[in-house]
JSON list of C-alpha atoms in Angstrom, two decimals:
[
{"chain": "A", "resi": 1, "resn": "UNK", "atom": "CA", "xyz": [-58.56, -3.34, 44.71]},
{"chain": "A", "resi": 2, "resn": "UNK", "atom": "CA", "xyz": [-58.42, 0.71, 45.67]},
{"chain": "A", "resi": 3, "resn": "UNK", "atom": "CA", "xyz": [-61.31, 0.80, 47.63]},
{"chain": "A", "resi": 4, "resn": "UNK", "atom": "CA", "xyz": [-60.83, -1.34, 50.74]},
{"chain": "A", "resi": 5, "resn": "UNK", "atom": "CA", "xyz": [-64.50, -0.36, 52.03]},
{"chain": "A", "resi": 6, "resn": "UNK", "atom": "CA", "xyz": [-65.92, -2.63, 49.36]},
{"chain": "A", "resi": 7, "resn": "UNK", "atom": "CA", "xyz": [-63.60, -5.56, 49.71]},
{"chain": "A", "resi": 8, "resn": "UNK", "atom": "CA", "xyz": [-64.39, -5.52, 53.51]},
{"chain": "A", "resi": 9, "resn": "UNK", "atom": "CA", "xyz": [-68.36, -5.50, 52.93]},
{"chain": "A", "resi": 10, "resn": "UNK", "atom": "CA", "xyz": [-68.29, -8.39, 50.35]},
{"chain": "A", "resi": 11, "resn": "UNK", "atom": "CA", "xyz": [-65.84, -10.41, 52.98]},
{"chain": "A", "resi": 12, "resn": "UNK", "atom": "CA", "xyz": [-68.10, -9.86, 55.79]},
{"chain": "A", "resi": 13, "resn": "UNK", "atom": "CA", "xyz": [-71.13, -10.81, 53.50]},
{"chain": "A", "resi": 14, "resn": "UNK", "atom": "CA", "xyz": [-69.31, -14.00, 52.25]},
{"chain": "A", "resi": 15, "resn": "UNK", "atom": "CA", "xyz": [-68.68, -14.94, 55.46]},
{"chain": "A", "resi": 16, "resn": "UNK", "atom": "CA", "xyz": [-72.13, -14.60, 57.03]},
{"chain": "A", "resi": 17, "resn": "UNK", "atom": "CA", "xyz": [-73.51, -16.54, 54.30]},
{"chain": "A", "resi": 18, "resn": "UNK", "atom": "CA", "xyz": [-71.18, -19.24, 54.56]},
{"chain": "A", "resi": 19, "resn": "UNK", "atom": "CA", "xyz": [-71.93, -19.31, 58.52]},
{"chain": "A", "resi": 20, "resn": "UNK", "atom": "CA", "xyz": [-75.28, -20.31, 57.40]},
{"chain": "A", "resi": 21, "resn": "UNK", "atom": "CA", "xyz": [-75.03, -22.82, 54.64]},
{"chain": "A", "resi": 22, "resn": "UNK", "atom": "CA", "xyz": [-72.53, -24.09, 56.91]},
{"chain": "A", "resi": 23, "resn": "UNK", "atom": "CA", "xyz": [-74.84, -24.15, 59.85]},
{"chain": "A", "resi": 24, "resn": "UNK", "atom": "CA", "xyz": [-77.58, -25.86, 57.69]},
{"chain": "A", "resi": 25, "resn": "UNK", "atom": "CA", "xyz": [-75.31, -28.41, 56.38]},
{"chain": "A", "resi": 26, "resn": "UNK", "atom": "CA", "xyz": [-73.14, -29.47, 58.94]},
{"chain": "A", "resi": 27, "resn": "UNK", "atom": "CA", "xyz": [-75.88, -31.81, 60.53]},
{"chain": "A", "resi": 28, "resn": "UNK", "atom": "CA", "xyz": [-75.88, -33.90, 56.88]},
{"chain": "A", "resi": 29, "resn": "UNK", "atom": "CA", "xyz": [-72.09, -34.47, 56.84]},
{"chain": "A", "resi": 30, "resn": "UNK", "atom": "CA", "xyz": [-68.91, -33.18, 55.79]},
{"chain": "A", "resi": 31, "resn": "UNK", "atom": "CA", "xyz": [-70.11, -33.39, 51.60]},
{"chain": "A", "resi": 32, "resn": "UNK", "atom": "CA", "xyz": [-72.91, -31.16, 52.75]},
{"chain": "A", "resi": 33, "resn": "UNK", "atom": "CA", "xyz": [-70.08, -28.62, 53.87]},
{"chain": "A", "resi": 34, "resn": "UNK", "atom": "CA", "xyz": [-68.22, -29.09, 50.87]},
{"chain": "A", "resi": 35, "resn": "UNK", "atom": "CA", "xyz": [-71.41, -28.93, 48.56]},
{"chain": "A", "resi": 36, "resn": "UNK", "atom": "CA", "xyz": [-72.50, -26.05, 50.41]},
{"chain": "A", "resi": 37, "resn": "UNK", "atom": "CA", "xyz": [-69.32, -24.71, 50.08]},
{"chain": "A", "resi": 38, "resn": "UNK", "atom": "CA", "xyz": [-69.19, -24.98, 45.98]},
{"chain": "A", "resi": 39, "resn": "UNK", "atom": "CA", "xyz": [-72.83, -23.97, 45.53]},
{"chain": "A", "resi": 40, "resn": "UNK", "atom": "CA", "xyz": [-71.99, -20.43, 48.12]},
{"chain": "A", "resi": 41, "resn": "UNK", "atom": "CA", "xyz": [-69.12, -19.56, 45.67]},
{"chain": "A", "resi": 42, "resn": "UNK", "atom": "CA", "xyz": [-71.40, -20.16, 42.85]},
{"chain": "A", "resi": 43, "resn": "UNK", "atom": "CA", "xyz": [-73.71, -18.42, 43.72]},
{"chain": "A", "resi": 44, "resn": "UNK", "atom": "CA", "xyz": [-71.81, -15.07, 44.89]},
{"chain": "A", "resi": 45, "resn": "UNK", "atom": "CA", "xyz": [-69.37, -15.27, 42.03]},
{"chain": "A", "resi": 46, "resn": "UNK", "atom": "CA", "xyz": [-71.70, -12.82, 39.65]},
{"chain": "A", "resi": 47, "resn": "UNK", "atom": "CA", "xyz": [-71.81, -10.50, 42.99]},
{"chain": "A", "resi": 48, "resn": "UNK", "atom": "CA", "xyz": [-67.54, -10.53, 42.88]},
{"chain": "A", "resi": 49, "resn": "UNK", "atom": "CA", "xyz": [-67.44, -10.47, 38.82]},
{"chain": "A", "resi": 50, "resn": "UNK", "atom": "CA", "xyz": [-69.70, -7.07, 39.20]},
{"chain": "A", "resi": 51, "resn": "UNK", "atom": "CA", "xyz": [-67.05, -5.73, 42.01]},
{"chain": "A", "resi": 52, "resn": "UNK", "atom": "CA", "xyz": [-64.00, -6.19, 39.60]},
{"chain": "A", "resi": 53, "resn": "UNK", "atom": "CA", "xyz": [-66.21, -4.49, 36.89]},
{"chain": "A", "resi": 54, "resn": "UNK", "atom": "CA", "xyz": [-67.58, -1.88, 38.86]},
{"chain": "A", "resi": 55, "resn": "UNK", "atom": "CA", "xyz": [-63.74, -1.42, 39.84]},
{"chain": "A", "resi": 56, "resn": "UNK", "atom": "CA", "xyz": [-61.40, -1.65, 36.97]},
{"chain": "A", "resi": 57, "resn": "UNK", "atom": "CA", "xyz": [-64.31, -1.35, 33.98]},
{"chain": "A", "resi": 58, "resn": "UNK", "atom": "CA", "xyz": [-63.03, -4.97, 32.23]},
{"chain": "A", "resi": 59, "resn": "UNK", "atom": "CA", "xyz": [-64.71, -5.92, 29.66]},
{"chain": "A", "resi": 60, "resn": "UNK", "atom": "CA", "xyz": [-66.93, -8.76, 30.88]},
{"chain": "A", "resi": 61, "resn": "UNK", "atom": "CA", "xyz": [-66.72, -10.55, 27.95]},
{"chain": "A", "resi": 62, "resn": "UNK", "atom": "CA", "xyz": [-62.86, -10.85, 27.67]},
{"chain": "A", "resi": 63, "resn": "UNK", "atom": "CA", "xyz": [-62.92, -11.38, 31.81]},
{"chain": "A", "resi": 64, "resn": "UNK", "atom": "CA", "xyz": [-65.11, -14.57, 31.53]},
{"chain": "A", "resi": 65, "resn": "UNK", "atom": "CA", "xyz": [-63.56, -16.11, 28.10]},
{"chain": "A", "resi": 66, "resn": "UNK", "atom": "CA", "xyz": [-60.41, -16.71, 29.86]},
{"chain": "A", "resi": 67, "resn": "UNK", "atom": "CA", "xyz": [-62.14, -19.27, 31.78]},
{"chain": "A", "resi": 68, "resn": "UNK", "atom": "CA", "xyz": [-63.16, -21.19, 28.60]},
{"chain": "A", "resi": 69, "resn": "UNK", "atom": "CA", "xyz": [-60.06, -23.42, 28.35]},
{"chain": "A", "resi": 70, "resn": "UNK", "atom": "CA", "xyz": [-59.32, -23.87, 31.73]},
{"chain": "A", "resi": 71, "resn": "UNK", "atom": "CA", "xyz": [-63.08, -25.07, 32.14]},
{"chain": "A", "resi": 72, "resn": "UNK", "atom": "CA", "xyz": [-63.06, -27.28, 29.06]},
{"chain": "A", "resi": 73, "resn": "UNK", "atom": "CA", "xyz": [-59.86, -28.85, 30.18]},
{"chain": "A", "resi": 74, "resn": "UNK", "atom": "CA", "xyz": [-61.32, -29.74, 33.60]},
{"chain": "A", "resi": 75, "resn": "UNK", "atom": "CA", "xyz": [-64.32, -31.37, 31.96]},
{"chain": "A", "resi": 76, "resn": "UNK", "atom": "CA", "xyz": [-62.48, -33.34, 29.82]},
{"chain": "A", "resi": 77, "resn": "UNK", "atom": "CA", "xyz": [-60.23, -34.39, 32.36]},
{"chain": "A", "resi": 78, "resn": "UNK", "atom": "CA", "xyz": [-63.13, -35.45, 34.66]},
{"chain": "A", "resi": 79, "resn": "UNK", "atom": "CA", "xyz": [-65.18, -37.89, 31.83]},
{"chain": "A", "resi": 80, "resn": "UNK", "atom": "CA", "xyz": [-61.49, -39.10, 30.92]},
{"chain": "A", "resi": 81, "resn": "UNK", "atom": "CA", "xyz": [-61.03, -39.98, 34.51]},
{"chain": "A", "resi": 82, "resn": "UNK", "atom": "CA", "xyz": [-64.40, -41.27, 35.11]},
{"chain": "A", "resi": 83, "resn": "UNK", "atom": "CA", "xyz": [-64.17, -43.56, 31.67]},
{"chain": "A", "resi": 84, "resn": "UNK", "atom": "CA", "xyz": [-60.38, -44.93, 33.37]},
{"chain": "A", "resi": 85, "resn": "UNK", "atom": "CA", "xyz": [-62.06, -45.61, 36.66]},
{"chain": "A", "resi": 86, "resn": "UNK", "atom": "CA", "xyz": [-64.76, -47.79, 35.15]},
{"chain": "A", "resi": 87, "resn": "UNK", "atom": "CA", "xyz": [-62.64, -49.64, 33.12]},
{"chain": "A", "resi": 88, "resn": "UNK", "atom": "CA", "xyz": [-59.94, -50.32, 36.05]},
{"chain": "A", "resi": 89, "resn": "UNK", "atom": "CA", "xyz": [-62.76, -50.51, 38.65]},
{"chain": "A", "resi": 90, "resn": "UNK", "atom": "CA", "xyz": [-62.57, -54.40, 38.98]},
{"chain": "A", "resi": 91, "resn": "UNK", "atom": "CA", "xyz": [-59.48, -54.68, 38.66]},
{"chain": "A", "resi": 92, "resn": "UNK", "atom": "CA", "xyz": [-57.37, -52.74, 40.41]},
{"chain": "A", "resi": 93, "resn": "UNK", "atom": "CA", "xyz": [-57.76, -51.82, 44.41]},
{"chain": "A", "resi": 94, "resn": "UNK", "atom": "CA", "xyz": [-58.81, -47.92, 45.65]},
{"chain": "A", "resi": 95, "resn": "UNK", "atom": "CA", "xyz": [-54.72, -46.98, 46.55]},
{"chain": "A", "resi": 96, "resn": "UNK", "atom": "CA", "xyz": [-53.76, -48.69, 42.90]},
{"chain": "A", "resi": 97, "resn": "UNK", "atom": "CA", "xyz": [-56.70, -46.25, 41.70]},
{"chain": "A", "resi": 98, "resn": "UNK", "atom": "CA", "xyz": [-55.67, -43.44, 42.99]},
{"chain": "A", "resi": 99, "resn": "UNK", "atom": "CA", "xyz": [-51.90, -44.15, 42.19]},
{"chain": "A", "resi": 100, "resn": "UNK", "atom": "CA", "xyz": [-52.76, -44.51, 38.16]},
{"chain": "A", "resi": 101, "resn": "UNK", "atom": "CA", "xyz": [-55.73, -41.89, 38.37]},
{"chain": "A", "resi": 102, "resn": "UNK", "atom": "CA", "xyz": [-54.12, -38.57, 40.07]},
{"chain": "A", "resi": 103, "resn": "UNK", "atom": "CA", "xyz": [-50.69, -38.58, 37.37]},
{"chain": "A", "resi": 104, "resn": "UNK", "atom": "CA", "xyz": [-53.11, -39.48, 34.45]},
{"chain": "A", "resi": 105, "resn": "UNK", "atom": "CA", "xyz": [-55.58, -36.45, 35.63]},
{"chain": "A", "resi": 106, "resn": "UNK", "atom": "CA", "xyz": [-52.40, -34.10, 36.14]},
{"chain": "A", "resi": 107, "resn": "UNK", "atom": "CA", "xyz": [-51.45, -35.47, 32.27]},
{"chain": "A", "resi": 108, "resn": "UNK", "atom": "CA", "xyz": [-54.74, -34.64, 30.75]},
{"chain": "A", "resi": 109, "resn": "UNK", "atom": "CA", "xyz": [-55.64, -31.72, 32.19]},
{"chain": "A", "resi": 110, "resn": "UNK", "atom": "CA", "xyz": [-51.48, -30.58, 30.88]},
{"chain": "A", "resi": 111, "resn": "UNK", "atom": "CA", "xyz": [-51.93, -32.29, 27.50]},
{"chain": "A", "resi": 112, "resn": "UNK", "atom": "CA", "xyz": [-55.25, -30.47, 27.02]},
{"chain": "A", "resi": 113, "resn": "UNK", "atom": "CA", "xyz": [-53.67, -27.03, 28.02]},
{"chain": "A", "resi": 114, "resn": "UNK", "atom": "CA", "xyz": [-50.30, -27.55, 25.85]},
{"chain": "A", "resi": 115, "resn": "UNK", "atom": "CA", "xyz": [-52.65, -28.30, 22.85]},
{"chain": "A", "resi": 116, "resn": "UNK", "atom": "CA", "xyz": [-54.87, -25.03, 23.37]},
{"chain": "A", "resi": 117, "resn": "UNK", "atom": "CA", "xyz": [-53.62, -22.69, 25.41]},
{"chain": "A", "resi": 118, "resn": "UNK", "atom": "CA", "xyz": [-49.56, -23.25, 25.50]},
{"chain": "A", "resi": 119, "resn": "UNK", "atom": "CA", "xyz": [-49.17, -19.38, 26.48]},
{"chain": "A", "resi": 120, "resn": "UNK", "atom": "CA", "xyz": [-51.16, -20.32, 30.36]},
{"chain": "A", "resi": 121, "resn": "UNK", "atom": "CA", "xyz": [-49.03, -23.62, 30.86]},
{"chain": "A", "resi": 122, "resn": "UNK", "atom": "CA", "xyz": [-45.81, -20.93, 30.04]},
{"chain": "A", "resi": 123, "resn": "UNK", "atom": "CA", "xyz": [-47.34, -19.23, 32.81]},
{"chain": "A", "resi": 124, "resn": "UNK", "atom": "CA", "xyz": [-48.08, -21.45, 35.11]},
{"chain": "A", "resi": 125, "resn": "UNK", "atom": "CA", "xyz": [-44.26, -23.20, 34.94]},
{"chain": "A", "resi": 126, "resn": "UNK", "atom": "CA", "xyz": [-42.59, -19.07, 35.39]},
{"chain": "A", "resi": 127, "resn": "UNK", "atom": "CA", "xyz": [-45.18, -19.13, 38.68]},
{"chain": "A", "resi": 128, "resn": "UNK", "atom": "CA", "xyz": [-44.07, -22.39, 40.12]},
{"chain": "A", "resi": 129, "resn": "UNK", "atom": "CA", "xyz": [-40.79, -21.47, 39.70]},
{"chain": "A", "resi": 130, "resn": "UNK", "atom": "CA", "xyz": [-40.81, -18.07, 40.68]},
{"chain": "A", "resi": 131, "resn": "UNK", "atom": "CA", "xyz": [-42.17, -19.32, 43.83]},
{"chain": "A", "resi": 132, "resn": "UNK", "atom": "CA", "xyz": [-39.79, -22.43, 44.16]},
{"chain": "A", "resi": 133, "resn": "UNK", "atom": "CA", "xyz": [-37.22, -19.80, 44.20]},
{"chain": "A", "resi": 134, "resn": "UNK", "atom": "CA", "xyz": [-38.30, -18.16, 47.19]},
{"chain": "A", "resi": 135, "resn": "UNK", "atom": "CA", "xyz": [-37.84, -21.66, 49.54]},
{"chain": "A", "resi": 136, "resn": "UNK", "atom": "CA", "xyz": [-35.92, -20.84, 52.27]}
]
């Protein structure tokens, strides 16, 4: 990032206000940890979208709409998955659920991204196997 200081203070910040949420929801479970986690990053991602502009003067505009597609594909995934696991609820058993609902969620969420944005699945296949060729 060019300016270490900065990336330091936001880390430490992060990480004090994760020891509290943490600390507060710990006592109600671990989807209190996890919801505490996802509402912290919410919350703190405008303070780490000013950084990177403050930093490298993007264009805010062009920084958030790359998000867009991405987004919409994970929302469309989710209602498709939620509409499968209604209408296989009864019949199947939680393992057979998971077994039919994790490829068709990985297929959807690809389909979806072929269809609109074939340039970030491209992208996404050069990093898996630019890091598949690093296995030892």
């Amino acid at each position: 990032m060019g300016k270490p200081s900065w990336r330091l203070r936001i880390n430490f910040f992060s990480t004090i206000v994760s020891l509290i949420s943490f600390a507060i929801a710990v006592r109600y479970g671990i989807v209190a940890v996890a919801t505490a986690f996802a509402i912290r990053n919410y919350v703190l991602s405008p303070l780490f979208v000013w950084v990177i502009y403050r930093l490298i003067k993007i264009d805010i505009k062009q920084y958030l709409s790359q998000f867009v597609i991405p987004l919409t594909s994970s929302l469309v995934m989710c209602l498709l998955l939620l509409a499968l696991k209604q209408f296989l609820l009864t019949d199947v058993g939680d393992r057979q659920l998971l077994i039919i609902c994790i490829p068709s969620g990985f297929a959807i969420y690809g389909i979806f991204l072929l269809l609109f944005k074939p340039q970030l699945l491209q992208q996404c296949k050069t990093l898996f196997y630019s890091l598949k060729s690093k296995e030892i």
